[in-house]
CSV table of C-alpha atoms in Angstrom, one decimal:
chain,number,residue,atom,x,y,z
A,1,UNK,CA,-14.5,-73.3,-13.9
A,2,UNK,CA,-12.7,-70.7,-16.4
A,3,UNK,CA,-9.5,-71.5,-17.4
A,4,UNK,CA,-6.6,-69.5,-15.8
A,5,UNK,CA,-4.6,-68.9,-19.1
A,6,UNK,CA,-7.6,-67.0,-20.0
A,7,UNK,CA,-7.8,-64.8,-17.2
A,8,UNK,CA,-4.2,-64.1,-17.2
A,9,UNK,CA,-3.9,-63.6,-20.8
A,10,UNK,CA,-7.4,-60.9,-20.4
A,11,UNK,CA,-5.5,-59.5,-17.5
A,12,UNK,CA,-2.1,-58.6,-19.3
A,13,UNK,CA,-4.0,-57.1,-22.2
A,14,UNK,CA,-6.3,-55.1,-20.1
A,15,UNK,CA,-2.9,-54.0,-18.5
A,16,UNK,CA,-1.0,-53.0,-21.4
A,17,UNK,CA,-3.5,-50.4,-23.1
A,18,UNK,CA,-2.9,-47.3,-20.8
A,19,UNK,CA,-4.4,-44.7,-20.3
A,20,UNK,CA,-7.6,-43.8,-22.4
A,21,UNK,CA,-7.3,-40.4,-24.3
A,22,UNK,CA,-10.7,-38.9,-22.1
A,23,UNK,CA,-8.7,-40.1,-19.1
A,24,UNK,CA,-5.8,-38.1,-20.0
A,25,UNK,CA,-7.8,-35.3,-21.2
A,26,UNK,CA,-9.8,-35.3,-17.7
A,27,UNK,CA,-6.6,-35.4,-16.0
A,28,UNK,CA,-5.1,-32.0,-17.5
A,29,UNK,CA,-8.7,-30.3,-16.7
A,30,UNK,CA,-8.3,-30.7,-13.6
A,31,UNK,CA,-4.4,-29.3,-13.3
A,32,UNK,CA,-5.7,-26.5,-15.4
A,33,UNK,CA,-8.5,-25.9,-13.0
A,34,UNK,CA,-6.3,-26.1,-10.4
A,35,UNK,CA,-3.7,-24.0,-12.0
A,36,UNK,CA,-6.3,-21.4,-12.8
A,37,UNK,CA,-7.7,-21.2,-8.6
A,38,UNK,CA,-4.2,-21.2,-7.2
A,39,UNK,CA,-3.0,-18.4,-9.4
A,40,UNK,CA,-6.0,-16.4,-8.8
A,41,UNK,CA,-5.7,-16.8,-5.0
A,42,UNK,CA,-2.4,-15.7,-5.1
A,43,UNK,CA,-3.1,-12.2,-7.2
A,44,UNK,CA,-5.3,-11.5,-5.0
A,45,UNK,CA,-3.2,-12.0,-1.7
A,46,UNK,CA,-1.0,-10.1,-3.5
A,47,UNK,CA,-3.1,-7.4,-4.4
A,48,UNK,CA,-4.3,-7.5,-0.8
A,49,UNK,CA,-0.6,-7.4,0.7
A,50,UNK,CA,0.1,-4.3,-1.5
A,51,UNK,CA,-2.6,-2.2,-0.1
A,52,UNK,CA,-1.5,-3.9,3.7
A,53,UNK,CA,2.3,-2.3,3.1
A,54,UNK,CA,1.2,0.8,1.3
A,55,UNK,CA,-1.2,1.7,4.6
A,56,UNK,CA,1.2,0.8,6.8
A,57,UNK,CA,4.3,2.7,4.8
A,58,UNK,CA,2.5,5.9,5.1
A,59,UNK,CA,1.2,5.3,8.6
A,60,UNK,CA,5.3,4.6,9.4
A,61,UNK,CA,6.4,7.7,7.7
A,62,UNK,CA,3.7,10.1,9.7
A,63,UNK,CA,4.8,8.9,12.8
A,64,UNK,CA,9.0,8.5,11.5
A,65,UNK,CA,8.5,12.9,10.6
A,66,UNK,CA,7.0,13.2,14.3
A,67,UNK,CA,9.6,11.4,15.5
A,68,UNK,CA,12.1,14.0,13.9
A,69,UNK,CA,10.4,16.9,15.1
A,70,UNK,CA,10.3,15.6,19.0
A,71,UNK,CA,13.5,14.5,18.9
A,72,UNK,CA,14.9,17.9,16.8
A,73,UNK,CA,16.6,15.5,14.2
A,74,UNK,CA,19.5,17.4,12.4
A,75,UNK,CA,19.0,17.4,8.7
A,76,UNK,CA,22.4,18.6,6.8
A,77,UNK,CA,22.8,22.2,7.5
A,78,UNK,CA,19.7,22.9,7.2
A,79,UNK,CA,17.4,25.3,10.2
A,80,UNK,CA,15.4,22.5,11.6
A,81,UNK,CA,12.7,25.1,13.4
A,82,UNK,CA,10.0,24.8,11.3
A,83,UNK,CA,9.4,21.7,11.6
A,84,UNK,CA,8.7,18.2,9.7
A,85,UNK,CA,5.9,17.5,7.7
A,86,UNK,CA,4.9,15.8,5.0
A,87,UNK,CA,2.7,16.6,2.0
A,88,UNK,CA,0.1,14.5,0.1
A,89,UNK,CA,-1.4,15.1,-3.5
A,90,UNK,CA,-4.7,13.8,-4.5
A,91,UNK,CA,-4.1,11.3,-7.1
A,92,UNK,CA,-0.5,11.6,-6.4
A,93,UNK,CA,1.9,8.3,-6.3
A,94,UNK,CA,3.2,8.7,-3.3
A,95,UNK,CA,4.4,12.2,-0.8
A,96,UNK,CA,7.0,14.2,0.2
A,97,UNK,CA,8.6,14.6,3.4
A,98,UNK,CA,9.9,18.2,3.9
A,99,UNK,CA,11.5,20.5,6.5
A,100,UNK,CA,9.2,23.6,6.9
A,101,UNK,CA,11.2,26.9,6.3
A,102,UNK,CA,11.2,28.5,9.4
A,103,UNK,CA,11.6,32.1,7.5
A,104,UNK,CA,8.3,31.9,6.1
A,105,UNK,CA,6.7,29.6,8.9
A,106,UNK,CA,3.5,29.0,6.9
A,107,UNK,CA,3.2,25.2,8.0
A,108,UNK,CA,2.7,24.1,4.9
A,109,UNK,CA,4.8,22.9,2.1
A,110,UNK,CA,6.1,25.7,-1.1
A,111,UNK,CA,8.0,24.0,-3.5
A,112,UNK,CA,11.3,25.9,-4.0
A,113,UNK,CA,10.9,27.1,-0.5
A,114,UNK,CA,11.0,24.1,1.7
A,115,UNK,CA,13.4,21.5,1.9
A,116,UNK,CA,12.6,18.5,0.7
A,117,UNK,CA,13.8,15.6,2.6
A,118,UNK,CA,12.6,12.5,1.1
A,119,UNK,CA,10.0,11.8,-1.8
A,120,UNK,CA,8.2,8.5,-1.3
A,121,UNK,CA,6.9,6.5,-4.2
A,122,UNK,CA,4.3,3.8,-3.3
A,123,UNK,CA,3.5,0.8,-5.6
A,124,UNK,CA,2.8,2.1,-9.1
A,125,UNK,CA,-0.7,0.6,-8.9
A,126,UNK,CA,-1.9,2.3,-5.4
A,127,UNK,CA,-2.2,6.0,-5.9
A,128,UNK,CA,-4.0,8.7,-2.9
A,129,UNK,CA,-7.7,8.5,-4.3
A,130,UNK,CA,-8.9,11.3,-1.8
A,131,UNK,CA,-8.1,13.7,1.0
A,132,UNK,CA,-10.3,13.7,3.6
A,133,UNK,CA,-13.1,12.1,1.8
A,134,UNK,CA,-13.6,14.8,-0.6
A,135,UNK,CA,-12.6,15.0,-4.4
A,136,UNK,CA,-11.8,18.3,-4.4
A,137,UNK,CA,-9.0,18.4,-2.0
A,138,UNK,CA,-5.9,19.0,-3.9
A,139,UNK,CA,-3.3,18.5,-1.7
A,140,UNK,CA,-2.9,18.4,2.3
A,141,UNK,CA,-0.2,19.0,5.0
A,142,UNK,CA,0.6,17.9,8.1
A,143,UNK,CA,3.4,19.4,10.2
A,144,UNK,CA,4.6,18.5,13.3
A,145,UNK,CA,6.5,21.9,15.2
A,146,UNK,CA,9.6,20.9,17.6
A,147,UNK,CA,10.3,20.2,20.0
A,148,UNK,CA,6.5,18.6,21.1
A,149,UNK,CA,5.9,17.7,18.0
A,150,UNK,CA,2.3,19.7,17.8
A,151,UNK,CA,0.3,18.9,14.7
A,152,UNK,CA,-0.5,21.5,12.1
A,153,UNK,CA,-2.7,20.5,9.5
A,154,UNK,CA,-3.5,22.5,6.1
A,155,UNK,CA,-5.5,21.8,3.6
A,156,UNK,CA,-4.7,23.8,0.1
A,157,UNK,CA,-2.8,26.2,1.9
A,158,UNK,CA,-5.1,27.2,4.5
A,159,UNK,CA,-3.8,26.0,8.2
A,160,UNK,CA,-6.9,24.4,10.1
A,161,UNK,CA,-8.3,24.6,13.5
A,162,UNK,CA,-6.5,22.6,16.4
A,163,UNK,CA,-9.8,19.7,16.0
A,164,UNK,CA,-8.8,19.2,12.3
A,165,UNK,CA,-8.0,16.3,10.6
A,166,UNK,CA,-6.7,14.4,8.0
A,167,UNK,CA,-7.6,11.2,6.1
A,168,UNK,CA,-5.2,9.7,3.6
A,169,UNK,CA,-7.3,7.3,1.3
A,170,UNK,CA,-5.6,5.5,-1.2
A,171,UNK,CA,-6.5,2.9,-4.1
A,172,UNK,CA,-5.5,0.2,-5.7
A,173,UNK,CA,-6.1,0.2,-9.9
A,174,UNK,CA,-7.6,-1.0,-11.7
A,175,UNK,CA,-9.6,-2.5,-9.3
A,176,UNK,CA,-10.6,0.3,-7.3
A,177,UNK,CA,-13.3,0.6,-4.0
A,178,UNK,CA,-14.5,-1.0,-2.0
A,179,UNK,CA,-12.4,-4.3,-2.0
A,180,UNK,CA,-9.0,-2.0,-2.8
A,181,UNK,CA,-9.3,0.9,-1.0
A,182,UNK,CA,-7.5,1.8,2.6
A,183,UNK,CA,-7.3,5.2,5.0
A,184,UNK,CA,-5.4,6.5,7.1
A,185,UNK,CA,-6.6,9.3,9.6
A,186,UNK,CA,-4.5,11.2,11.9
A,187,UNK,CA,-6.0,13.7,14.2
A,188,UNK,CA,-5.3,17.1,15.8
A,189,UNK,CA,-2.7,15.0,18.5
A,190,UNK,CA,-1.0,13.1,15.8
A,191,UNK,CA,-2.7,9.7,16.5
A,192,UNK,CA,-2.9,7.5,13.6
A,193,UNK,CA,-6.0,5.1,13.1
């Protein structure tokens, strides 16, 4: 038999050392590991939720300006006639809502000519990578004419057919297509997909 002095005496200094220093060192590894996953997870929901609110901003606003025309919202003194639209910029930041000018009528929006009625900025990562799937678009309108709100769609200043339509894509930088990148059609009836 072993004596139990011994074995209590082994015990208590086996107790009293600690932790080892590769015990401690495995121990923050791990957190930083940990640390490293979470955080990375969470940029990327982020990232993810960005692009969700941006779509879904722009989607609002569309159907918020045909709202206004079918409902022939007042806006200050201004000659609501001509309609609502909006206008998009490739590579833009954001869009501008705008009452048409119903003395020139050209459904589409003229700086210095048409009211603006509020300019929307989106995140200042997420910018409109293309217009209708095409690089060379440089800017597109759509107008909704009271009080049916019918759609009018132009593209660079020329007004399309009654079949047109348009597709707002937009991207997220730096980290770009296909993982950050969302559209937003809207056809010839104003439905929005």
């Amino acid at each position: 038999m072993s004596d139990p002095k011994l074995n209590k005496k082994e015990f208590t200094l086996r107790n009293s050392n600690g932790f080892t220093l590769l015990e401690m060192m495995l121990v923050i590894v791990i957190i930083s590991i940990m640390s490293v996953v979470v955080m990375n997870n969470y940029n990327s929901q982020k990232k993810t939720k960005e692009m969700q609110f941006a779509i879904q901003k722009i989607s609002d606003d569309i159907r918020r300006v045909q709202n206004y025309s079918i409902n022939i919202k007042k806006f200050e003194d201004y000659d609501i006639s001509g309609g609502y639209g909006i206008h998009f910029e490739r590579d833009g930041a954001g869009y501008i809502i705008f009452l048409n000018s119903p003395s020139v009528l050209n459904k589409a929006y003229v700086s210095g000519e048409d009211q603006i009625v509020e300019t929307i900025v989106l995140s200042p990562s997420v910018t409109i990578e293309t217009l209708n799937g095409v690089s060379d678009l440089p800017n597109a309108d759509i107008l909704f004419g009271p009080p049916y709100g019918k759609v009018n769609m132009t593209f660079n200043g020329t007004l399309q057919g009654s079949g047109a339509t348009l597709e707002v894509k937009i991207l997220r930088s730096p980290e770009g297509c296909p993982t950050f990148c969302r559209t937003v059609t809207v056809n010839s009836q104003g439905q929005i997909k």
